[in-house]
Each structure stands twice: as structure tokens, then as C-alpha cells.
PDB file of C-alpha atoms in Angstrom:
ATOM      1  CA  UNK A1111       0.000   0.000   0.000  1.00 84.00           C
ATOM      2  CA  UNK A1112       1.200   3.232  -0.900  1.00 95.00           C
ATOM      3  CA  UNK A1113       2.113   5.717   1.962  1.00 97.00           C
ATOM      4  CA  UNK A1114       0.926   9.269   1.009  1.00 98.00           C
ATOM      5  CA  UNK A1115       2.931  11.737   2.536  1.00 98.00           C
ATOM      6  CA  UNK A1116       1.076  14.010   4.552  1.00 98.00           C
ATOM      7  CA  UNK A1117       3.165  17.865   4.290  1.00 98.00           C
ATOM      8  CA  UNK A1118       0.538  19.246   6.652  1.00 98.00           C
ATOM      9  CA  UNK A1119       0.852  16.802   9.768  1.00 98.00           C
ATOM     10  CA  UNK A1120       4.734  17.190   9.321  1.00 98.00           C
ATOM     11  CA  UNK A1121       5.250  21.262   8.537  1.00 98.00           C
ATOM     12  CA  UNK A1122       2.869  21.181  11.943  1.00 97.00           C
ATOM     13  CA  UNK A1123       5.145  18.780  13.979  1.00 97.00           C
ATOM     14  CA  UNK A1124       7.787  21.091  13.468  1.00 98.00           C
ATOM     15  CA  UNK A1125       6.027  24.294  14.103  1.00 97.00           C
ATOM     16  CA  UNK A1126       4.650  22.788  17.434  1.00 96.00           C
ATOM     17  CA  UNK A1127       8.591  21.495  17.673  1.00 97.00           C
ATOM     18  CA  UNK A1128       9.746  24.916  17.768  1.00 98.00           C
ATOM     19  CA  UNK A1129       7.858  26.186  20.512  1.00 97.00           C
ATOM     20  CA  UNK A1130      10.676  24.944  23.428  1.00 96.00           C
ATOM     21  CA  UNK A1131      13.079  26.873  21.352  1.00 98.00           C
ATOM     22  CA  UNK A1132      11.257  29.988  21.043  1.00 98.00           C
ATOM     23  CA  UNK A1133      10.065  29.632  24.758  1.00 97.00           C
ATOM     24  CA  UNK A1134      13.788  29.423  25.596  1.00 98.00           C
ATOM     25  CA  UNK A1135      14.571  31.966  23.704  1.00 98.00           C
ATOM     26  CA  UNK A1136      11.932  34.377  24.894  1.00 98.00           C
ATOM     27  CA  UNK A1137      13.105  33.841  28.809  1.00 97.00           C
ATOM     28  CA  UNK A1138      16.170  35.166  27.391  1.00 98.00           C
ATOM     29  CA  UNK A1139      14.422  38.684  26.248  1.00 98.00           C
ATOM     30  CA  UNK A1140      14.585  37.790  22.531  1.00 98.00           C
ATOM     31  CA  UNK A1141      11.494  37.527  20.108  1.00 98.00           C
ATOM     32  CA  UNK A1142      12.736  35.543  16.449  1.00 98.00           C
ATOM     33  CA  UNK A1143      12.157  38.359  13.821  1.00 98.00           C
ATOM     34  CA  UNK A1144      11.469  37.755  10.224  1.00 98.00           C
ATOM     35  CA  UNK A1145      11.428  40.653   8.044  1.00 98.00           C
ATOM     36  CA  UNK A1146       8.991  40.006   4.323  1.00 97.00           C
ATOM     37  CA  UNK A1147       9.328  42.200   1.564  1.00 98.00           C
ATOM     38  CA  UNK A1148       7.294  41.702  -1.367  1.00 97.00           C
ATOM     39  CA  UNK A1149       8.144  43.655  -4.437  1.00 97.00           C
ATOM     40  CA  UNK A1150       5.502  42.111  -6.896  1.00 94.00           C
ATOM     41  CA  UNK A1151       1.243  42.344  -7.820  1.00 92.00           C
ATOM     42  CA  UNK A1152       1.862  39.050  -8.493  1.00 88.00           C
ATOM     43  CA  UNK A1153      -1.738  37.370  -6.180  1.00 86.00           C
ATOM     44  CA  UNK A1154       0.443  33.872  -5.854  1.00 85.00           C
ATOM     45  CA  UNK A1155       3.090  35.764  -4.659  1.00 90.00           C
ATOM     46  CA  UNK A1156       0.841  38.122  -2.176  1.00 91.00           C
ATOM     47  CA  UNK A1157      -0.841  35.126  -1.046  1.00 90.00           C
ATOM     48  CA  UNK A1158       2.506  33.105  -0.478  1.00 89.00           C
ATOM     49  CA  UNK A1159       3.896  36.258   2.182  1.00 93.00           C
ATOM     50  CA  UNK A1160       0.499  36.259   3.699  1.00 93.00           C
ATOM     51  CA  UNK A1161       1.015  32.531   4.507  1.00 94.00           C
ATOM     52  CA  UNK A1162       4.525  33.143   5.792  1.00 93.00           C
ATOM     53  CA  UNK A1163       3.021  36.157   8.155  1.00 93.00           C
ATOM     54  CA  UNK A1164       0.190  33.917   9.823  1.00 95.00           C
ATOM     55  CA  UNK A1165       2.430  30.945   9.926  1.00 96.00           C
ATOM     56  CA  UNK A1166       5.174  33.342  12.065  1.00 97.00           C
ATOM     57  CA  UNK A1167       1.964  35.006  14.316  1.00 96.00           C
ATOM     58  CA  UNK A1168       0.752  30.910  14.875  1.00 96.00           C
ATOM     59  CA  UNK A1169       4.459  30.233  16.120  1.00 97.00           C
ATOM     60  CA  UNK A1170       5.617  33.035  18.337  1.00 97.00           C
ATOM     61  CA  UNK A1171       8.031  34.850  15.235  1.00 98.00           C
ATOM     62  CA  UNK A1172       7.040  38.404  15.250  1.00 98.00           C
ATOM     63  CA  UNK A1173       6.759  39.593  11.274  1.00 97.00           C
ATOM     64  CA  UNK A1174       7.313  42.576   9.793  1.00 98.00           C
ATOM     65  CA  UNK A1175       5.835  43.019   6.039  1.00 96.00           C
ATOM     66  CA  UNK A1176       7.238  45.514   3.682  1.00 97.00           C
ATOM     67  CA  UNK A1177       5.332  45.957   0.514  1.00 97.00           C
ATOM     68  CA  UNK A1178       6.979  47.671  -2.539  1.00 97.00           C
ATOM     69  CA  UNK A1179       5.452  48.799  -5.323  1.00 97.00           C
ATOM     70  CA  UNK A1180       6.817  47.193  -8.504  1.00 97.00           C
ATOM     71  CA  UNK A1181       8.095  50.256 -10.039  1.00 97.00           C
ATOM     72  CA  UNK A1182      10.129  51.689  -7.418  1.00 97.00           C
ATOM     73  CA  UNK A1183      13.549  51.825  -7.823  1.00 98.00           C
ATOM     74  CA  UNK A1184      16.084  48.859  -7.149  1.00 98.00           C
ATOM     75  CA  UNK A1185      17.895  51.418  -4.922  1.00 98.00           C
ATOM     76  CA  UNK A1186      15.101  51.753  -2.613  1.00 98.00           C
ATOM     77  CA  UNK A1187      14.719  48.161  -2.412  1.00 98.00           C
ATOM     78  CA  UNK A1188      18.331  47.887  -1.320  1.00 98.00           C
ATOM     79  CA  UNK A1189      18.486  50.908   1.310  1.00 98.00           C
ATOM     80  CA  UNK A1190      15.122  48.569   2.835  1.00 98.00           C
ATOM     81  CA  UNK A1191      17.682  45.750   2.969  1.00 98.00           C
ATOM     82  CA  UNK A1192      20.620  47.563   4.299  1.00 98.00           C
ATOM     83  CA  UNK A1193      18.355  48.883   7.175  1.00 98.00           C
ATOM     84  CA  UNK A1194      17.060  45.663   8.031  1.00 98.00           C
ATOM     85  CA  UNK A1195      20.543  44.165   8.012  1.00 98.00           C
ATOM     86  CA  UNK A1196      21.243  46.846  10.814  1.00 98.00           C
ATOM     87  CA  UNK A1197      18.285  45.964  13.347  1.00 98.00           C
ATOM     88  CA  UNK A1198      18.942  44.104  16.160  1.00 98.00           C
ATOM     89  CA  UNK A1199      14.980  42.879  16.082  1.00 98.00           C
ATOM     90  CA  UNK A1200      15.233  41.470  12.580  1.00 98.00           C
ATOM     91  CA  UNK A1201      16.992  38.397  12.398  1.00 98.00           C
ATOM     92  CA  UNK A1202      15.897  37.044   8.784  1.00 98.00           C
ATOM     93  CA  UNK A1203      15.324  38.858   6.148  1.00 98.00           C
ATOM     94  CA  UNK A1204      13.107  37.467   2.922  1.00 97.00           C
ATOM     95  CA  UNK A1205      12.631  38.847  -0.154  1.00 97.00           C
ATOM     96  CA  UNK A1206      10.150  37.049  -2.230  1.00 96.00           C
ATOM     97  CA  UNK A1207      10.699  36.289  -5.799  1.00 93.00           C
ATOM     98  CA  UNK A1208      11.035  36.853  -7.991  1.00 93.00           C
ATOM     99  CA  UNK A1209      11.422  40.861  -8.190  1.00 96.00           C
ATOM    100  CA  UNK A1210      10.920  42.854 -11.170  1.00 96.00           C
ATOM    101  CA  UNK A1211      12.977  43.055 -14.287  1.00 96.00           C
ATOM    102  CA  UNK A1212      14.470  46.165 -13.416  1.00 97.00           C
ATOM    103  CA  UNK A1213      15.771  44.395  -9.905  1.00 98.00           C
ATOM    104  CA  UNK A1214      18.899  42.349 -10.387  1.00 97.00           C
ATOM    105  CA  UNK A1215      17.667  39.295  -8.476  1.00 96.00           C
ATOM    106  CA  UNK A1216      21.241  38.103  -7.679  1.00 96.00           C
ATOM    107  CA  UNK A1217      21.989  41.617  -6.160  1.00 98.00           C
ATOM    108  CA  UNK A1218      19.113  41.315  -4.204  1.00 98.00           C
ATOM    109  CA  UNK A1219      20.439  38.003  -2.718  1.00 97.00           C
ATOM    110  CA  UNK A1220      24.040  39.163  -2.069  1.00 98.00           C
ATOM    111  CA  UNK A1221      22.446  42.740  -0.556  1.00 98.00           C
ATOM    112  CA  UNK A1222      21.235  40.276   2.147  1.00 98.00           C
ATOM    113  CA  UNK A1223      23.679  39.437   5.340  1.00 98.00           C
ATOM    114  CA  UNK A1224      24.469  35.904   5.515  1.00 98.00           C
ATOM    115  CA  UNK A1225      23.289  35.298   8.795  1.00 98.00           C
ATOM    116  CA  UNK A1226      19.632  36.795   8.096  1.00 98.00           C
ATOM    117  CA  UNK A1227      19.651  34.870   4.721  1.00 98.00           C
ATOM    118  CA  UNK A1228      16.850  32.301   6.256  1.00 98.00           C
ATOM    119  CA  UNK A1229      16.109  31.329   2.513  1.00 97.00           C
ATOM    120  CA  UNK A1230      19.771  29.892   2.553  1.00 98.00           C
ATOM    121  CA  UNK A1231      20.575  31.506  -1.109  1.00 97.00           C
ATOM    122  CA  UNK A1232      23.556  33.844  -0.248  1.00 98.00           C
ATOM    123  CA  UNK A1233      26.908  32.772  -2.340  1.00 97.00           C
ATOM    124  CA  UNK A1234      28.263  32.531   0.680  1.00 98.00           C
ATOM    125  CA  UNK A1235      25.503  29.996   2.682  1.00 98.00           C
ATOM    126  CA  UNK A1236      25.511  28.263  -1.070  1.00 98.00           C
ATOM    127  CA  UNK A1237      28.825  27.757  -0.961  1.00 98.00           C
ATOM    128  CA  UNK A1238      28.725  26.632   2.681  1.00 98.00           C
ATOM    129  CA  UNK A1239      25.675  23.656   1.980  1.00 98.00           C
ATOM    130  CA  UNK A1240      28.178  22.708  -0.619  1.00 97.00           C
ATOM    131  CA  UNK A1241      31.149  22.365   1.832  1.00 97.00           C
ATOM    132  CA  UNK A1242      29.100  20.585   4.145  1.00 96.00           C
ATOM    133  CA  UNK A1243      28.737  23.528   6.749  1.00 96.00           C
ATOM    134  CA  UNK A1244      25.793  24.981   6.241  1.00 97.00           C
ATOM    135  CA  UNK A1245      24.392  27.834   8.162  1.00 98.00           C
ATOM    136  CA  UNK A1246      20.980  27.438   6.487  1.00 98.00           C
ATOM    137  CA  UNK A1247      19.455  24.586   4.709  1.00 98.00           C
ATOM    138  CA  UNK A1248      17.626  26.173   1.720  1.00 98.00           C
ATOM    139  CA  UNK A1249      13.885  25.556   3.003  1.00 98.00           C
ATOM    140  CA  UNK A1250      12.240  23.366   0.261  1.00 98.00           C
ATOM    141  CA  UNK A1251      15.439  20.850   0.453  1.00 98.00           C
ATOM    142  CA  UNK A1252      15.377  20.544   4.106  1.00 98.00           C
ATOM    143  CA  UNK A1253      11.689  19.758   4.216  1.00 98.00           C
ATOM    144  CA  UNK A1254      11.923  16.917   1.685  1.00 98.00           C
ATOM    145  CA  UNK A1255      14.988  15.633   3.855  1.00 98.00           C
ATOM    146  CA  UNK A1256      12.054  15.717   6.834  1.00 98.00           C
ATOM    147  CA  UNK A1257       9.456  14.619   4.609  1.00 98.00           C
ATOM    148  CA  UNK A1258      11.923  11.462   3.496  1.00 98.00           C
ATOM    149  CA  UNK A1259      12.574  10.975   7.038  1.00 98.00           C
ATOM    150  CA  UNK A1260       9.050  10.874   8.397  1.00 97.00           C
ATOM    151  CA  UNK A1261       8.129   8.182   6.331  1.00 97.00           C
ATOM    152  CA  UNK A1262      11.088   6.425   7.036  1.00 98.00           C
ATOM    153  CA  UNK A1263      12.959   6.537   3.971  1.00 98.00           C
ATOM    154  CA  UNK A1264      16.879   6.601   4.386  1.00 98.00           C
ATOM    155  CA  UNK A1265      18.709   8.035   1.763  1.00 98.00           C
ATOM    156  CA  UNK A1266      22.090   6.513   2.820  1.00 98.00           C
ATOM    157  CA  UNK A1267      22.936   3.892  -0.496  1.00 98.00           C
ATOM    158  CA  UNK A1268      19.876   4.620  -2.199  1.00 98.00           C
ATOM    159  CA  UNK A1269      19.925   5.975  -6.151  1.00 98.00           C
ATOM    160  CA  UNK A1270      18.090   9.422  -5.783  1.00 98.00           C
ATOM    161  CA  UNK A1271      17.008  11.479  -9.275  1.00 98.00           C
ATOM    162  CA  UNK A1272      16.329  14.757  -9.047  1.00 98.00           C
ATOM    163  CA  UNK A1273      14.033  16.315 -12.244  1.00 98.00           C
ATOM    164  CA  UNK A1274      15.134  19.859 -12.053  1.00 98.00           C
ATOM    165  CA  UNK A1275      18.324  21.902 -11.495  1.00 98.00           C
ATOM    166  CA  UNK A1276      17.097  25.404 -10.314  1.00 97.00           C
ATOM    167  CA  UNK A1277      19.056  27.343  -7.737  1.00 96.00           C
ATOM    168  CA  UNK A1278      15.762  26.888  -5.179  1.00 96.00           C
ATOM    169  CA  UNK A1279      15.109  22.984  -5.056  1.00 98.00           C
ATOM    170  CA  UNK A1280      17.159  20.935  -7.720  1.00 98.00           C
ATOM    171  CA  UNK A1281      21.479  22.114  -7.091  1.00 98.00           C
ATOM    172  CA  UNK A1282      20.462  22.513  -3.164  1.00 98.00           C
ATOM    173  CA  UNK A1283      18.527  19.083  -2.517  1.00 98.00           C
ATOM    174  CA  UNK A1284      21.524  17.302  -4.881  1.00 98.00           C
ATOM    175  CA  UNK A1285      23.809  18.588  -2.463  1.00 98.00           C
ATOM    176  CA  UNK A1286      22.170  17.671   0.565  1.00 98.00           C
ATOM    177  CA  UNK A1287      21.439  14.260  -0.681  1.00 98.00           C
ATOM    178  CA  UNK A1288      25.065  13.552  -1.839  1.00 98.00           C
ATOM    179  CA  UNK A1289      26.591  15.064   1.689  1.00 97.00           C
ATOM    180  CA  UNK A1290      28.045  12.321   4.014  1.00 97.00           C
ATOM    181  CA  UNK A1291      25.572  13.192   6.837  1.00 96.00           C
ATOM    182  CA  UNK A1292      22.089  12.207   8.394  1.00 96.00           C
ATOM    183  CA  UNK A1293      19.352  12.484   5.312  1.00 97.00           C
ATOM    184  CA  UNK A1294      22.562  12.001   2.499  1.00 98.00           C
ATOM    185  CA  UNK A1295      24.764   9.808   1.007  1.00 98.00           C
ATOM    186  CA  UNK A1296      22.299   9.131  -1.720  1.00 98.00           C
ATOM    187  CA  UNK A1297      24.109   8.568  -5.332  1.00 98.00           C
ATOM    188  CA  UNK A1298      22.472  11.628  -7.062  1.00 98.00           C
ATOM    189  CA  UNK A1299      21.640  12.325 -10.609  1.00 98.00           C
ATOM    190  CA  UNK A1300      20.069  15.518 -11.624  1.00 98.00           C
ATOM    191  CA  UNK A1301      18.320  15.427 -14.963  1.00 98.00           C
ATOM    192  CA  UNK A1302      17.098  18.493 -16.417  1.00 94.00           C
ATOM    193  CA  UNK A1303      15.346  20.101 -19.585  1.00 90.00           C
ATOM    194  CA  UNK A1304      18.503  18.288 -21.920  1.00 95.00           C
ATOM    195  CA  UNK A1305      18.163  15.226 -20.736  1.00 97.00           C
ATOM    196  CA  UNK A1306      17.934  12.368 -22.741  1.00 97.00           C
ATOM    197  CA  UNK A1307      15.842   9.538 -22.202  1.00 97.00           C
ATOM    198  CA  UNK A1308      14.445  10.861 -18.848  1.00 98.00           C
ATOM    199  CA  UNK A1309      12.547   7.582 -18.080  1.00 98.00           C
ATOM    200  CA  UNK A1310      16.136   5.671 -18.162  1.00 98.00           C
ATOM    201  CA  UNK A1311      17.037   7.521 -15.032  1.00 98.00           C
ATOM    202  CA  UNK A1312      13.797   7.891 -12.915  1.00 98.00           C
ATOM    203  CA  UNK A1313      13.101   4.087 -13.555  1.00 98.00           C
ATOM    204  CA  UNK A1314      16.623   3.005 -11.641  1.00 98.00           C
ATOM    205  CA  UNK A1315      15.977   5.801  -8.975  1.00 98.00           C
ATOM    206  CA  UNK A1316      14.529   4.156  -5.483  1.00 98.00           C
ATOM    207  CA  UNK A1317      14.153   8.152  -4.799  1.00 98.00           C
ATOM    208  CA  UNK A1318      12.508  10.481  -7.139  1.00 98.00           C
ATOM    209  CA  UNK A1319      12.259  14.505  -6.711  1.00 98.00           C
ATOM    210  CA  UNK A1320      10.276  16.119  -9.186  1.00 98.00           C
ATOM    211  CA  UNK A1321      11.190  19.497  -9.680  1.00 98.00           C
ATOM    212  CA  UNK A1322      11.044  20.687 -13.008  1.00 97.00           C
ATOM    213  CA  UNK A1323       7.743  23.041 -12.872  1.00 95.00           C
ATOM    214  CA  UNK A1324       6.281  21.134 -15.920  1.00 96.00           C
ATOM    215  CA  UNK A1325       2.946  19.968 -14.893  1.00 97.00           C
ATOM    216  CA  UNK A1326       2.715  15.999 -14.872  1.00 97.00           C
ATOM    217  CA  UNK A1327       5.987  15.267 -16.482  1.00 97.00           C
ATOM    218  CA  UNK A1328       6.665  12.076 -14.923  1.00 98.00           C
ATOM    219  CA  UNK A1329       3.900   9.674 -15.030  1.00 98.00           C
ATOM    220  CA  UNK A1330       4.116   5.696 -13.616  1.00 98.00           C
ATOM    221  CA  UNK A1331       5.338   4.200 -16.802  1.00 98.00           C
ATOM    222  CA  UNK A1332       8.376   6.071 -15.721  1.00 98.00           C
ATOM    223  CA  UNK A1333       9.243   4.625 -12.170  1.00 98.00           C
ATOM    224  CA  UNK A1334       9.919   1.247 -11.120  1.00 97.00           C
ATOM    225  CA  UNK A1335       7.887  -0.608  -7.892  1.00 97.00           C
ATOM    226  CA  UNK A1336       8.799   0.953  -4.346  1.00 98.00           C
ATOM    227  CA  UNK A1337      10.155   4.383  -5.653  1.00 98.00           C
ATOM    228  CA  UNK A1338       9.536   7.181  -3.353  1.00 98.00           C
ATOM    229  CA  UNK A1339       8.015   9.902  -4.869  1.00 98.00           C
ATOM    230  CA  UNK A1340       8.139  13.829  -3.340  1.00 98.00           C
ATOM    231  CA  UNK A1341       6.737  16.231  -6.308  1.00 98.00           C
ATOM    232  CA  UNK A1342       7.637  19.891  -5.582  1.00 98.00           C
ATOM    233  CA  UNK A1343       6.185  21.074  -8.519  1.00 96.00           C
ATOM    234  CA  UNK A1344       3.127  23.587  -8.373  1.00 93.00           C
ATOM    235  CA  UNK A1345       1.555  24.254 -11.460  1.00 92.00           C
ATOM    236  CA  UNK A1346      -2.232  25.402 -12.260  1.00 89.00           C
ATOM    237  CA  UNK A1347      -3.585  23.853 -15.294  1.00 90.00           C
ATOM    238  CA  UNK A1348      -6.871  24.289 -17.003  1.00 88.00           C
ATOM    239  CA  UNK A1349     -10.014  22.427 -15.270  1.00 88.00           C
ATOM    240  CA  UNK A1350     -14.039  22.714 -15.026  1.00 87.00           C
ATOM    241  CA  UNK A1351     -14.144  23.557 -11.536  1.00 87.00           C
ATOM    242  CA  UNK A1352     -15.809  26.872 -10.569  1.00 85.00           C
ATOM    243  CA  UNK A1353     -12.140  28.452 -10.205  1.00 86.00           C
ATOM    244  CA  UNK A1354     -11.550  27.826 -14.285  1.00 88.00           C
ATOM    245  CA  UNK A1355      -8.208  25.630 -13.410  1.00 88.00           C
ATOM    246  CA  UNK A1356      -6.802  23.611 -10.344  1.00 92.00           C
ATOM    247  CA  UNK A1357      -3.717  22.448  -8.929  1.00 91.00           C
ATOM    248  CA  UNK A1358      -1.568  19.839 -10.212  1.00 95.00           C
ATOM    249  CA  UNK A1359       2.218  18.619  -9.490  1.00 97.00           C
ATOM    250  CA  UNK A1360       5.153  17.731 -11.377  1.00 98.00           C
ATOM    251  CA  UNK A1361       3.992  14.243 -11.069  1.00 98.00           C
ATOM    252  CA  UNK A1362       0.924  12.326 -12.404  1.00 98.00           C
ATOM    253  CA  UNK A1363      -0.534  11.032  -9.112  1.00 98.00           C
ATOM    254  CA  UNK A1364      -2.718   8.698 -10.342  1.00 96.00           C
ATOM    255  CA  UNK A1365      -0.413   6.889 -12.190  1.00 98.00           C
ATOM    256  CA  UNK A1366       2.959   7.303  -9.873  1.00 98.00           C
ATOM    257  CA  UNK A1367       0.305   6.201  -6.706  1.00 97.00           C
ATOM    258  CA  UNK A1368       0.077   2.911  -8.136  1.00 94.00           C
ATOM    259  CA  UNK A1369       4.158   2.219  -8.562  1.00 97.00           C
ATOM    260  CA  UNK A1370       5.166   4.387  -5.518  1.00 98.00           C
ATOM    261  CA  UNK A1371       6.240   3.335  -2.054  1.00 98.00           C
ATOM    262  CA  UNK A1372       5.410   6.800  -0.967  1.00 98.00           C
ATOM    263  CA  UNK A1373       4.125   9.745  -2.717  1.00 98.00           C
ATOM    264  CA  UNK A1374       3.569  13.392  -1.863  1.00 98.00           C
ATOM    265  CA  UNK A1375       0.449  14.542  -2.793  1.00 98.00           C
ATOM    266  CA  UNK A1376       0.045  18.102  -4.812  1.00 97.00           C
ATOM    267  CA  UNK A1377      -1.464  20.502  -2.767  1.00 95.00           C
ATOM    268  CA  UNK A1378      -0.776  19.105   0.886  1.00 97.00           C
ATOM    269  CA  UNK A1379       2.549  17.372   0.718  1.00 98.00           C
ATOM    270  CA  UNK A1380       6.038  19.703   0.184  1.00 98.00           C
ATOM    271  CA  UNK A1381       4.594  22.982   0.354  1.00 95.00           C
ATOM    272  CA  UNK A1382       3.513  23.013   3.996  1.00 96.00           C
ATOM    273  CA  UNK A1383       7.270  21.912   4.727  1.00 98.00           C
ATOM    274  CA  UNK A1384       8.850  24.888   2.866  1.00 97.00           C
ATOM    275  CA  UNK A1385       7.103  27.134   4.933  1.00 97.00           C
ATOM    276  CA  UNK A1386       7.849  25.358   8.423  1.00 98.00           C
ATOM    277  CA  UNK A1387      11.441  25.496   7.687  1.00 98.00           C
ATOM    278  CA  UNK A1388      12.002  28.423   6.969  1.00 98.00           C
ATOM    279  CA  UNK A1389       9.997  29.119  10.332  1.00 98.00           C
ATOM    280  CA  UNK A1390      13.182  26.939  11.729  1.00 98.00           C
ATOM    281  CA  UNK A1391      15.997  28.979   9.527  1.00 98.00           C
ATOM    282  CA  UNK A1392      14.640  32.107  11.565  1.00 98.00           C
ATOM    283  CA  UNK A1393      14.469  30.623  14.877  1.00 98.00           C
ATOM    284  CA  UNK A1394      17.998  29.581  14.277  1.00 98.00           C
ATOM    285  CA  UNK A1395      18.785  32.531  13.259  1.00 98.00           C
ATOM    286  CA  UNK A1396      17.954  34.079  16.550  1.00 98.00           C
ATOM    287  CA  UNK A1397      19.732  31.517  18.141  1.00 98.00           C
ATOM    288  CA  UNK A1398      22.840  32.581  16.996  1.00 98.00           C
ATOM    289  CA  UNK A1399      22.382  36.091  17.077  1.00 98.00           C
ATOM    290  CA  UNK A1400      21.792  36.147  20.410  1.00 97.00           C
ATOM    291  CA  UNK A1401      24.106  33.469  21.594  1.00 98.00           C
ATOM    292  CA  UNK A1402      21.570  31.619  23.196  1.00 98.00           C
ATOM    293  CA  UNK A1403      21.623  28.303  22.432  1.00 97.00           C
ATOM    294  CA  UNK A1404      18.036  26.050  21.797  1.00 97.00           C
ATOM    295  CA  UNK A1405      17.213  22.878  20.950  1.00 96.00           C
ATOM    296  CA  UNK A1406      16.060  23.016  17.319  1.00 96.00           C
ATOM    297  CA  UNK A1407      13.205  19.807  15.850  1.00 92.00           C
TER     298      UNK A1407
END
């Protein structure tokens, strides 16, 4: 029987995890403080911060929202992030993408101070994940390394395919697979838009991480008996339901259900978790900032 992932009863574990740390950290006079600044009309993109804001209020996080309006200036957008890189009550900082085209997104990303990067996309935290000292676990990654774990899957030996190689989820959740720690040393391939014969990979995986933001690419034909499933993707497709379209993954659940081990379902399964983390990036980020050491989920 296949084991459908549940994202929701997970991302809430860990919020409900984090409340000894935030307890702890509150008898030591500090609140966690994550700063959102949304620079985009974009309704998935308002409705994503909004999320993030009641998720922090839920928890204990105090949240402080910064709306920009799409035309202002880059400059502006970087004297916001220079001032919160100077509070003492801010101690992550998110800018949600993506920006405008007159924003250099990368500049936006190094403007940010490493230790209030809770998205974990700094060159520097990058190039820490990849040294196997990272400060912050990109959030999407580190809740399909929970995810994994909660349904008892142990990376360690297994073949692990990742369809997708973006910045966010795909070059992050390679290198956390491959590292020689807890949740890793997975043999990783990462297939992408030039692969060939994309079913030659995902049918040898025992781990498959869908990724690619191409509605339904991989279907069951393409994955062998017991393969463990997590679709990140997100995609709205046309539909007659009263909305005009609904939600479907990277994955074709029906047909991946009946080959999988365990599946994440699309909505419900890795969204949830990249919210909770990055709940747990800002805690940590406290942590550290105030020298007070907690015990993290």
C-alpha cells in the first residue's frame, strides 16, 4: 500500500517542535524576527507572504511586512535591505521572488547578510551547503529531507534522481542528498530540460524529486515498484471547476500512486514543509544572534 505523505501533519510537527526553542529563547528577552518584503502584484506571490506572516503570528516569530510597489527603484529596495541588516529585532530577512525586471535578483540576494539569509541563497551559505557547513538549509530541500525521514525513507545507499536543477530545489537538494551526513549519502543524478531519455534515469531511482515546474511530467510508466516519490512542482492547469483551473504537481498522481512506495500529494505534501522550515531557519537565526543556544526539531 502506498504511503501518502502528509506535508501538513509534518510542517505542523515542526512548528509545534519549535515552541521549546522559542520559549527558551523568549526567557532570554529575545522575540525571532522575520522581516517580508514583497516587491511584486503578483496574487500567488501576495498570497505566499500572507502565509509566511500567519504561519510566524501561529508560532511566536514576530513579522514585519514591507510591501513595494513594482516600479520603485532597485535602490530603494536595497536601502530597505541595508536597514534591516542593521536591526537588532530582525533576524531574517526574505525577499520574495522573484522581483521585477528592473531588480537584479542576484543583487538582491548578495544585498542580504548571511546570517539573516533564512532562505539559505547567499553565495556565501551556497557555498557553505556545498562544503558541508551549512548555516541554512535552503527551506524546500530541508523539508523533503524531513518529509523522506518521516516516512522512514533513508537516503544513505539509495539511487536518488532529481528532475530539475534550479538554484531553489534541484542544485540545493543534490547537495544535501550527496553530503556524508544524516538524510545524504544518496548517489544523485540531476536530470534536467537536456536530458535524454528521462525515463532511463527515474526508472533506476529508489528516490525520485520532481522538480522541473512542468505539470505531470513524470507519469508511472516512468518509475519502477517501491520508488519514493516527493513532487515539488506547483503548477495550475486548465479544469471545469468553478475556479476555471486547479492544482496539479510535477507528477501524475494517479499513475505514480500505483508504482510508488510513498508519494507526496500536490497541494498538501512539500509545500507546507517549505514554509515550516524556513519558520526553523529564523528561529535559528535568533539563536545565533543572540548566543543563546536552543534545541532546534
Amino acid at each position: 500500500m502506498t504511503d501518502v505523505i502528509d506535508g501538513n501533519a509534518v510542517a505542523s510537527e515542526v512548528r509545534d517542535g519549535l515552541g521549546d526553542a522559542i520559549e527558551t529563547l523568549d526567557e532570554a528577552g529575545v522575540t525571532p524576527g522575520l522581516a517580508t518584503v514583497l516587491m511584486s502584484d503578483d496574487p500567488a506571490s501576495q498570497t505566499y507572504v500572507s502565509m509566511k506572516q500567519r504561519d510566524c503570528a501561529e508560532v511566536g516569530i514576530e513579522a514585519f511586512d514591507y510591501e513595494l510597489d513594482p516600479s520603485t527603484p532597485a535602490d530603494e529596495l536595497y536601502d530597505l535591505i541595508d536597514e534591516l541588516n542593521g536591526r537588532d529585532d530582525v533576524h531574517g530577512i526574505l525577499v520574495q521572488m522573484p522581483v521585477p525586471d528592473h531588480v537584479d535578483s542576484r543583487a538582491v540576494l548578495r544585498r542580504i547578510d548571511p546570517a539573516k539569509d533564512v532562505d539559505g541563497f547567499h553565495p556565501e551559505n551556497v557555498g557553505r551547503l556545498v562544503a558541508g557547513d551549512a548555516r541554512f538549509k535552503p527551506c524546500t530541500p530541508h523539508g523533503i529531507q524531513k518529509l523522506l525521514d518521516s516516512a522512514g525513507v533513508d537516503p544513505e545507499g539509495k539511487e536518488a534522481v532529481i528532475v530539475g536543477r534550479s538554484d531553489i530545489v534541484g542544485k540545493p537538494m543534490a547537495n544535501l542528498l550527496i553530503q556524508k551526513a544524516a538524510g545524504g549519502n544518496a548517489t544523485v543524478t540531476v536530470c534536467h530540460s537536456r536530458t535524454q531519455h528521462l525515463e532511463a534515469h527515474t526508472r533506476r531511482a529508489d528516490i525520485v524529486v520532481a522538480a522541473c515546474g512542468v505539470p505531470e511530467l513524470v507519469t508511472g510508466d516512468m518509475l519502477s515498484e517501491g520508488t519514493v516519490v516527493i513532487d515539488v512542482g506547483v503548477n495550475r492547469v486548465d479544469a471545469d471547476t468553478e475556479k476555471g483551473y486547479e492544482l496539479v504537481g510535477d507528477v501524475d498522481y494517479d499513475s505514480a500512486e500505483s508504482k510508488a512506495r510513498a508519494i507526496t500529494p500536490v497541494p498538501g505534501g512539500v509545500g507546507p514543509m517549505t514554509r515550516a522550515m524556513l519558520l526553523w531557519n529564523t528561529v535559528k537565526a535568533a539563536s545565533e544572534a543572540a548566543g543563546v543556544d536552543v534545541a532546534l526539531p
